[in-house]
Structures are given as C-alpha cells and as structure tokens.
PDB file of C-alpha atoms in Angstrom:
ATOM      1  CA  UNK A   1      33.149 -40.143 -24.538  1.00 38.00           C
ATOM      2  CA  UNK A   2      30.692 -38.432 -26.908  1.00 41.00           C
ATOM      3  CA  UNK A   3      32.965 -35.506 -27.716  1.00 45.00           C
ATOM      4  CA  UNK A   4      35.654 -37.876 -29.023  1.00 43.00           C
ATOM      5  CA  UNK A   5      33.185 -39.442 -31.510  1.00 43.00           C
ATOM      6  CA  UNK A   6      32.115 -36.010 -32.739  1.00 45.00           C
ATOM      7  CA  UNK A   7      35.752 -34.988 -33.396  1.00 43.00           C
ATOM      8  CA  UNK A   8      36.250 -37.839 -35.853  1.00 48.00           C
ATOM      9  CA  UNK A   9      33.930 -36.084 -38.299  1.00 47.00           C
ATOM     10  CA  UNK A  10      35.312 -32.563 -37.888  1.00 49.00           C
ATOM     11  CA  UNK A  11      38.153 -31.193 -40.073  1.00 49.00           C
ATOM     12  CA  UNK A  12      40.085 -29.661 -37.174  1.00 49.00           C
ATOM     13  CA  UNK A  13      40.119 -32.751 -34.992  1.00 52.00           C
ATOM     14  CA  UNK A  14      43.913 -32.960 -34.896  1.00 56.00           C
ATOM     15  CA  UNK A  15      44.329 -29.364 -33.698  1.00 55.00           C
ATOM     16  CA  UNK A  16      41.577 -29.770 -31.122  1.00 52.00           C
ATOM     17  CA  UNK A  17      43.118 -32.958 -29.725  1.00 56.00           C
ATOM     18  CA  UNK A  18      46.518 -31.248 -29.435  1.00 54.00           C
ATOM     19  CA  UNK A  19      45.007 -28.312 -27.568  1.00 52.00           C
ATOM     20  CA  UNK A  20      43.065 -30.606 -25.264  1.00 53.00           C
ATOM     21  CA  UNK A  21      46.174 -32.645 -24.504  1.00 55.00           C
ATOM     22  CA  UNK A  22      48.067 -29.455 -23.623  1.00 52.00           C
ATOM     23  CA  UNK A  23      45.087 -28.392 -21.461  1.00 48.00           C
ATOM     24  CA  UNK A  24      44.722 -25.166 -23.498  1.00 46.00           C
ATOM     25  CA  UNK A  25      41.036 -25.731 -24.195  1.00 45.00           C
ATOM     26  CA  UNK A  26      38.867 -26.731 -21.250  1.00 45.00           C
ATOM     27  CA  UNK A  27      35.750 -28.768 -21.919  1.00 45.00           C
ATOM     28  CA  UNK A  28      33.761 -26.299 -19.766  1.00 40.00           C
ATOM     29  CA  UNK A  29      34.321 -23.620 -22.411  1.00 44.00           C
ATOM     30  CA  UNK A  30      33.198 -25.752 -25.323  1.00 45.00           C
ATOM     31  CA  UNK A  31      29.434 -25.840 -25.683  1.00 41.00           C
ATOM     32  CA  UNK A  32      28.820 -26.542 -29.348  1.00 45.00           C
ATOM     33  CA  UNK A  33      30.600 -27.502 -32.525  1.00 47.00           C
ATOM     34  CA  UNK A  34      29.701 -26.030 -35.914  1.00 48.00           C
ATOM     35  CA  UNK A  35      31.425 -26.812 -39.221  1.00 50.00           C
ATOM     36  CA  UNK A  36      34.760 -27.512 -37.612  1.00 55.00           C
ATOM     37  CA  UNK A  37      34.754 -24.347 -35.508  1.00 59.00           C
ATOM     38  CA  UNK A  38      34.762 -24.437 -31.752  1.00 59.00           C
ATOM     39  CA  UNK A  39      32.141 -22.043 -30.428  1.00 61.00           C
ATOM     40  CA  UNK A  40      32.319 -20.772 -26.863  1.00 67.00           C
ATOM     41  CA  UNK A  41      29.162 -19.901 -24.956  1.00 66.00           C
ATOM     42  CA  UNK A  42      28.687 -16.620 -23.089  1.00 69.00           C
ATOM     43  CA  UNK A  43      28.256 -16.938 -19.315  1.00 69.00           C
ATOM     44  CA  UNK A  44      24.690 -17.453 -18.168  1.00 81.00           C
ATOM     45  CA  UNK A  45      23.276 -15.272 -15.403  1.00 86.00           C
ATOM     46  CA  UNK A  46      19.757 -14.984 -14.082  1.00 91.00           C
ATOM     47  CA  UNK A  47      18.625 -11.366 -14.176  1.00 95.00           C
ATOM     48  CA  UNK A  48      16.269 -10.516 -11.352  1.00 96.00           C
ATOM     49  CA  UNK A  49      14.554  -7.436  -9.989  1.00 98.00           C
ATOM     50  CA  UNK A  50      12.955  -6.309  -6.719  1.00 97.00           C
ATOM     51  CA  UNK A  51      11.142  -3.225  -5.577  1.00 98.00           C
ATOM     52  CA  UNK A  52      10.913  -1.323  -2.342  1.00 98.00           C
ATOM     53  CA  UNK A  53       7.275  -0.216  -2.580  1.00 97.00           C
ATOM     54  CA  UNK A  54       6.221   2.692  -0.415  1.00 97.00           C
ATOM     55  CA  UNK A  55       2.704   4.060   0.046  1.00 96.00           C
ATOM     56  CA  UNK A  56       1.555   7.611   0.865  1.00 96.00           C
ATOM     57  CA  UNK A  57       1.964   6.853   4.615  1.00 96.00           C
ATOM     58  CA  UNK A  58       5.620   5.911   4.000  1.00 96.00           C
ATOM     59  CA  UNK A  59       4.859   2.258   4.817  1.00 95.00           C
ATOM     60  CA  UNK A  60       6.969  -0.333   2.954  1.00 96.00           C
ATOM     61  CA  UNK A  61       5.498  -3.498   1.414  1.00 95.00           C
ATOM     62  CA  UNK A  62       7.030  -6.732   2.743  1.00 95.00           C
ATOM     63  CA  UNK A  63       5.670 -10.093   1.609  1.00 95.00           C
ATOM     64  CA  UNK A  64       5.707 -13.323   3.647  1.00 95.00           C
ATOM     65  CA  UNK A  65       7.025 -16.234   1.583  1.00 93.00           C
ATOM     66  CA  UNK A  66       4.616 -19.154   1.586  1.00 90.00           C
ATOM     67  CA  UNK A  67       7.183 -21.989   1.592  1.00 86.00           C
ATOM     68  CA  UNK A  68       9.903 -20.524   3.808  1.00 87.00           C
ATOM     69  CA  UNK A  69       9.910 -18.513   6.981  1.00 88.00           C
ATOM     70  CA  UNK A  70      11.209 -15.298   5.333  1.00 93.00           C
ATOM     71  CA  UNK A  71       9.945 -11.839   4.496  1.00 95.00           C
ATOM     72  CA  UNK A  72      10.813 -10.388   1.110  1.00 95.00           C
ATOM     73  CA  UNK A  73      10.330  -7.458  -1.199  1.00 97.00           C
ATOM     74  CA  UNK A  74       8.235  -8.127  -4.299  1.00 97.00           C
ATOM     75  CA  UNK A  75      10.286  -9.190  -7.306  1.00 97.00           C
ATOM     76  CA  UNK A  76      11.751 -12.094  -9.198  1.00 95.00           C
ATOM     77  CA  UNK A  77      13.339 -13.282 -12.388  1.00 94.00           C
ATOM     78  CA  UNK A  78      13.171 -11.309 -15.634  1.00 96.00           C
ATOM     79  CA  UNK A  79      11.649 -13.539 -18.319  1.00 94.00           C
ATOM     80  CA  UNK A  80      12.759 -13.744 -21.954  1.00 92.00           C
ATOM     81  CA  UNK A  81      11.426 -10.743 -23.900  1.00 93.00           C
ATOM     82  CA  UNK A  82      10.735  -8.648 -20.798  1.00 96.00           C
ATOM     83  CA  UNK A  83      12.536  -5.524 -19.738  1.00 97.00           C
ATOM     84  CA  UNK A  84      13.365  -4.842 -16.103  1.00 97.00           C
ATOM     85  CA  UNK A  85      10.371  -2.575 -15.439  1.00 98.00           C
ATOM     86  CA  UNK A  86       7.874  -4.976 -17.018  1.00 98.00           C
ATOM     87  CA  UNK A  87       9.285  -7.828 -14.925  1.00 97.00           C
ATOM     88  CA  UNK A  88       8.929  -5.887 -11.685  1.00 98.00           C
ATOM     89  CA  UNK A  89       5.356  -4.813 -12.517  1.00 98.00           C
ATOM     90  CA  UNK A  90       4.442  -8.439 -13.359  1.00 97.00           C
ATOM     91  CA  UNK A  91       6.116  -9.966 -10.290  1.00 97.00           C
ATOM     92  CA  UNK A  92       4.502  -7.448  -7.925  1.00 97.00           C
ATOM     93  CA  UNK A  93       1.071  -8.094  -9.426  1.00 97.00           C
ATOM     94  CA  UNK A  94       1.578 -11.899  -9.247  1.00 96.00           C
ATOM     95  CA  UNK A  95       2.832 -11.872  -5.659  1.00 96.00           C
ATOM     96  CA  UNK A  96       0.513  -9.244  -4.131  1.00 95.00           C
ATOM     97  CA  UNK A  97      -2.232  -8.285  -6.634  1.00 95.00           C
ATOM     98  CA  UNK A  98      -1.044  -4.684  -6.254  1.00 97.00           C
ATOM     99  CA  UNK A  99      -0.319  -2.095  -8.956  1.00 97.00           C
ATOM    100  CA  UNK A 100       2.847  -0.066  -8.533  1.00 98.00           C
ATOM    101  CA  UNK A 101       4.806   2.651 -10.295  1.00 98.00           C
ATOM    102  CA  UNK A 102       8.496   1.879 -10.726  1.00 98.00           C
ATOM    103  CA  UNK A 103      10.866   4.719  -9.847  1.00 98.00           C
ATOM    104  CA  UNK A 104      14.645   4.857  -9.819  1.00 98.00           C
ATOM    105  CA  UNK A 105      17.219   2.114  -9.889  1.00 97.00           C
ATOM    106  CA  UNK A 106      19.024   2.227  -6.499  1.00 97.00           C
ATOM    107  CA  UNK A 107      20.853  -1.083  -6.280  1.00 96.00           C
ATOM    108  CA  UNK A 108      22.770  -3.490  -8.494  1.00 96.00           C
ATOM    109  CA  UNK A 109      24.116  -6.580  -6.768  1.00 95.00           C
ATOM    110  CA  UNK A 110      25.099 -10.119  -7.665  1.00 93.00           C
ATOM    111  CA  UNK A 111      25.101 -13.579  -6.207  1.00 87.00           C
ATOM    112  CA  UNK A 112      28.257 -15.158  -7.615  1.00 85.00           C
ATOM    113  CA  UNK A 113      27.696 -18.697  -6.404  1.00 85.00           C
ATOM    114  CA  UNK A 114      25.748 -21.460  -8.111  1.00 83.00           C
ATOM    115  CA  UNK A 115      23.665 -23.957  -6.219  1.00 82.00           C
ATOM    116  CA  UNK A 116      21.729 -27.123  -6.810  1.00 85.00           C
ATOM    117  CA  UNK A 117      18.366 -26.707  -8.448  1.00 79.00           C
ATOM    118  CA  UNK A 118      14.856 -27.631  -7.386  1.00 78.00           C
ATOM    119  CA  UNK A 119      11.436 -28.268  -8.983  1.00 77.00           C
ATOM    120  CA  UNK A 120      13.034 -30.064 -11.936  1.00 80.00           C
ATOM    121  CA  UNK A 121      15.777 -27.481 -12.555  1.00 79.00           C
ATOM    122  CA  UNK A 122      19.424 -28.436 -12.713  1.00 82.00           C
ATOM    123  CA  UNK A 123      22.202 -26.193 -11.413  1.00 82.00           C
ATOM    124  CA  UNK A 124      21.040 -22.618 -10.659  1.00 83.00           C
ATOM    125  CA  UNK A 125      23.444 -20.099 -12.216  1.00 86.00           C
ATOM    126  CA  UNK A 126      24.727 -16.838 -10.742  1.00 89.00           C
ATOM    127  CA  UNK A 127      22.346 -13.890 -10.462  1.00 92.00           C
ATOM    128  CA  UNK A 128      22.473 -10.168 -11.226  1.00 95.00           C
ATOM    129  CA  UNK A 129      19.835  -8.397  -9.151  1.00 96.00           C
ATOM    130  CA  UNK A 130      18.550  -4.838  -9.574  1.00 97.00           C
ATOM    131  CA  UNK A 131      16.544  -2.975  -6.988  1.00 97.00           C
ATOM    132  CA  UNK A 132      14.141  -0.109  -7.703  1.00 98.00           C
ATOM    133  CA  UNK A 133      12.240   2.416  -5.638  1.00 98.00           C
ATOM    134  CA  UNK A 134       8.503   2.059  -6.238  1.00 98.00           C
ATOM    135  CA  UNK A 135       5.267   3.769  -5.318  1.00 98.00           C
ATOM    136  CA  UNK A 136       2.040   1.980  -4.474  1.00 97.00           C
ATOM    137  CA  UNK A 137      -0.779   2.869  -6.906  1.00 98.00           C
ATOM    138  CA  UNK A 138      -3.748   0.586  -6.215  1.00 97.00           C
ATOM    139  CA  UNK A 139      -5.035  -2.834  -5.228  1.00 95.00           C
ATOM    140  CA  UNK A 140      -5.556  -4.847  -2.063  1.00 93.00           C
ATOM    141  CA  UNK A 141      -3.117  -7.554  -1.022  1.00 93.00           C
ATOM    142  CA  UNK A 142      -4.167 -11.090  -2.007  1.00 92.00           C
ATOM    143  CA  UNK A 143      -2.269 -14.292  -1.368  1.00 92.00           C
ATOM    144  CA  UNK A 144      -0.471 -16.014  -4.239  1.00 93.00           C
ATOM    145  CA  UNK A 145       1.353 -19.293  -4.851  1.00 91.00           C
ATOM    146  CA  UNK A 146       4.453 -17.631  -3.365  1.00 91.00           C
ATOM    147  CA  UNK A 147       3.022 -15.371  -0.645  1.00 92.00           C
ATOM    148  CA  UNK A 148       0.603 -15.664   2.250  1.00 89.00           C
ATOM    149  CA  UNK A 149      -1.104 -13.651   4.975  1.00 78.00           C
ATOM    150  CA  UNK A 150       0.511 -13.758   8.395  1.00 56.00           C
TER     151      UNK A 150
END
C-alpha cells in the first residue's frame, strides 16, 4: 500500500501507525503528508446558483434541458474566482442568451448525497445551491449546448 511506503520516510511514522491500528485516524481524513505532519482536507462541496427570472408580464423563464426530459431554471456551478452573482449572470447568458438583473437571495438548499460522475468526472460531491429572484433585462432566447426549443 502506497501510504505504508510514505510513512517509512516520515519522522512520526510510529505514532501514525499506532493511531491507525487503534482506528483513531481514518484514511478518508488523511489527504496529504507534509514534513511529518498529517494534514486534513476540508470537505468539498459544489456551490451552485439558479435564478427565477420574471419579465414585466410576470412570466417566469423555464428552460428545456437538451439531454434529459426536464425543465429547469437557469443556473449552474460557480467557477473558481467567480462570485454567486457573476456565476448566475454567466450561466443565464450561456443557457438562454438573455441578460438578467439578479435580485434577492430567497433559497439556500443542499444535496447531501454524492453520486457517480459522468463526462470524465469521478465521484460528484455534495452541493450547496442558492436561488435568487431575477428580472429579465434583454435578449431573445437562443438554444445552447444544454438547452433547446420545444
């Protein structure tokens, strides 16, 4: 086992082996080793956003998913370096070609289960999802890689 070979070069190998034998340290917790110290990794969650976009006629934007038979609100995963608002503006533009104004946060929810990945991804971690009220500003709907016309 690779972890056993690494421990032979680390000063605290005896203490680590004792803790492992007593089941005090779980291998799930240990993600990296640095200078004899055992570093634990923070949990990983996907942060995602969605928007309920309403126009001046009080109509709500629903998008038809291209690959599955579901309707959805615009939104998606927040990318590294983005804030929540930027992510929602980007995702709405990508999925519908529409410009929106993001309003108030109205929902925070989570998906606490993991599931098997797809498109080359491994296990998909848990999600924290935030929903915002939004107002339509401009643009005409155009299909995307993810959405289609009825």
